[in-house]
Amino acid sequence: ATLAILEFCEPRGTWLAPVARLFVAHVVPRLGALLSGARWAEYRHLQASIAAFPPPDAFSALIEAAGFRIDSVTFFACGSVALYVATAV
């Protein structure tokens, strides 16, 4: 079986990291509210969720501990999105 997980992550070690945090904290909630008709406060949890999610190396270790072999980790959007592809061992 193949496992694929697409997850937001904080870019690390680049000039983009603080910009990405500001974008997620201020732009994404307002954009989500505008597109969905909901209040922008309902989208504020995203920044905390992304910050609390394990970094790519740690998440890869969790996937391996669950019985999968990591085939690839590919980053998109200047390192703010990661695609994990793994195969069951």
Short mmCIF file of the C-alpha atoms (twelve columns), coordinates in Angstrom:
data_MODEL
# 
_entry.id   MODEL 
# 
loop_
_atom_site.group_PDB 
_atom_site.id 
_atom_site.type_symbol 
_atom_site.label_atom_id 
_atom_site.label_alt_id 
_atom_site.label_comp_id 
_atom_site.label_asym_id 
_atom_site.label_seq_id 
_atom_site.Cartn_x 
_atom_site.Cartn_y 
_atom_site.Cartn_z 
_atom_site.pdbx_PDB_model_num 
ATOM 1  C CA . ALA A 1  0.000   0.000  0.000  1 
ATOM 2  C CA . THR A 2  1.118   3.528  -0.718 1 
ATOM 3  C CA . LEU A 3  0.602   6.411  1.682  1 
ATOM 4  C CA . ALA A 4  0.629   10.032 0.497  1 
ATOM 5  C CA . ILE A 5  0.257   12.971 2.878  1 
ATOM 6  C CA . LEU A 6  0.195   16.605 1.794  1 
ATOM 7  C CA . GLU A 7  0.819   18.860 4.772  1 
ATOM 8  C CA . PHE A 8  1.564   22.517 5.446  1 
ATOM 9  C CA . CYS A 9  4.837   23.098 7.232  1 
ATOM 10 C CA . GLU A 10 6.893   26.049 8.361  1 
ATOM 11 C CA . PRO A 11 9.758   26.844 6.020  1 
ATOM 12 C CA . ARG A 12 12.950  26.660 8.058  1 
ATOM 13 C CA . GLY A 13 16.316  28.219 7.539  1 
ATOM 14 C CA . THR A 14 15.207  30.573 4.762  1 
ATOM 15 C CA . TRP A 15 14.228  34.206 4.527  1 
ATOM 16 C CA . LEU A 16 10.717  32.983 3.726  1 
ATOM 17 C CA . ALA A 17 10.012  31.576 7.209  1 
ATOM 18 C CA . PRO A 18 8.927   34.858 8.852  1 
ATOM 19 C CA . VAL A 19 7.022   35.881 5.723  1 
ATOM 20 C CA . ALA A 20 5.168   32.547 5.683  1 
ATOM 21 C CA . ARG A 21 4.243   32.901 9.364  1 
ATOM 22 C CA . LEU A 22 2.843   36.388 8.759  1 
ATOM 23 C CA . PHE A 23 0.949   35.181 5.683  1 
ATOM 24 C CA . VAL A 24 -0.648  32.286 7.565  1 
ATOM 25 C CA . ALA A 25 -1.414  34.462 10.601 1 
ATOM 26 C CA . HIS A 26 -2.975  37.401 8.768  1 
ATOM 27 C CA . VAL A 27 -3.771  36.683 5.121  1 
ATOM 28 C CA . VAL A 28 -5.020  33.082 5.204  1 
ATOM 29 C CA . PRO A 29 -7.688  33.654 7.895  1 
ATOM 30 C CA . ARG A 30 -9.095  36.663 6.074  1 
ATOM 31 C CA . LEU A 31 -8.972  34.950 2.694  1 
ATOM 32 C CA . GLY A 32 -10.651 31.844 4.103  1 
ATOM 33 C CA . ALA A 33 -13.366 33.977 5.647  1 
ATOM 34 C CA . LEU A 34 -13.892 35.890 2.425  1 
ATOM 35 C CA . LEU A 35 -14.180 32.720 0.331  1 
ATOM 36 C CA . SER A 36 -16.325 30.767 2.788  1 
ATOM 37 C CA . GLY A 37 -18.469 33.486 4.315  1 
ATOM 38 C CA . ALA A 38 -17.303 32.473 7.797  1 
ATOM 39 C CA . ARG A 39 -15.687 34.768 10.349 1 
ATOM 40 C CA . TRP A 40 -11.928 35.170 9.941  1 
ATOM 41 C CA . ALA A 41 -11.349 34.109 13.561 1 
ATOM 42 C CA . GLU A 42 -12.468 30.605 12.603 1 
ATOM 43 C CA . TYR A 43 -9.298  30.243 10.509 1 
ATOM 44 C CA . ARG A 44 -6.820  31.527 13.103 1 
ATOM 45 C CA . HIS A 45 -6.144  27.996 14.384 1 
ATOM 46 C CA . LEU A 46 -4.175  27.242 11.209 1 
ATOM 47 C CA . GLN A 47 -1.038  29.067 12.321 1 
ATOM 48 C CA . ALA A 48 -0.927  27.243 15.659 1 
ATOM 49 C CA . SER A 49 -1.669  23.930 13.953 1 
ATOM 50 C CA . ILE A 50 1.137   24.365 11.419 1 
ATOM 51 C CA . ALA A 51 3.595   25.493 14.112 1 
ATOM 52 C CA . ALA A 52 2.698   22.511 16.325 1 
ATOM 53 C CA . PHE A 53 3.031   19.938 13.546 1 
ATOM 54 C CA . PRO A 54 6.311   17.986 13.659 1 
ATOM 55 C CA . PRO A 55 9.061   19.199 11.321 1 
ATOM 56 C CA . PRO A 56 9.626   17.053 8.200  1 
ATOM 57 C CA . ASP A 57 12.384  14.873 9.683  1 
ATOM 58 C CA . ALA A 58 10.362  14.108 12.803 1 
ATOM 59 C CA . PHE A 59 7.172   13.447 10.814 1 
ATOM 60 C CA . SER A 60 9.080   11.112 8.498  1 
ATOM 61 C CA . ALA A 61 10.275  9.200  11.578 1 
ATOM 62 C CA . LEU A 62 6.671   8.883  12.782 1 
ATOM 63 C CA . ILE A 63 5.613   7.489  9.407  1 
ATOM 64 C CA . GLU A 64 8.457   4.964  9.523  1 
ATOM 65 C CA . ALA A 65 7.545   4.003  13.102 1 
ATOM 66 C CA . ALA A 66 4.023   3.253  11.830 1 
ATOM 67 C CA . GLY A 67 5.420   0.604  9.477  1 
ATOM 68 C CA . PHE A 68 6.090   2.538  6.274  1 
ATOM 69 C CA . ARG A 69 9.236   3.220  4.262  1 
ATOM 70 C CA . ILE A 70 9.625   6.830  3.147  1 
ATOM 71 C CA . ASP A 71 9.935   6.924  -0.641 1 
ATOM 72 C CA . SER A 72 10.122  10.692 -0.970 1 
ATOM 73 C CA . VAL A 73 9.494   14.016 0.716  1 
ATOM 74 C CA . THR A 74 8.929   16.794 -1.806 1 
ATOM 75 C CA . PHE A 75 8.559   20.442 -0.870 1 
ATOM 76 C CA . PHE A 76 6.385   22.969 -2.689 1 
ATOM 77 C CA . ALA A 77 5.596   26.665 -2.290 1 
ATOM 78 C CA . CYS A 78 9.088   27.616 -1.117 1 
ATOM 79 C CA . GLY A 79 9.115   24.898 1.528  1 
ATOM 80 C CA . SER A 80 5.744   25.676 3.095  1 
ATOM 81 C CA . VAL A 81 4.032   22.495 1.822  1 
ATOM 82 C CA . ALA A 82 5.439   18.971 2.031  1 
ATOM 83 C CA . LEU A 83 4.287   15.852 0.178  1 
ATOM 84 C CA . TYR A 84 5.255   12.634 1.961  1 
ATOM 85 C CA . VAL A 85 5.049   9.432  -0.075 1 
ATOM 86 C CA . ALA A 86 5.653   6.148  1.692  1 
ATOM 87 C CA . THR A 87 5.146   2.427  1.101  1 
ATOM 88 C CA . ALA A 88 3.951   -0.110 3.664  1 
ATOM 89 C CA . VAL A 89 6.758   -2.401 4.772  1 
# 
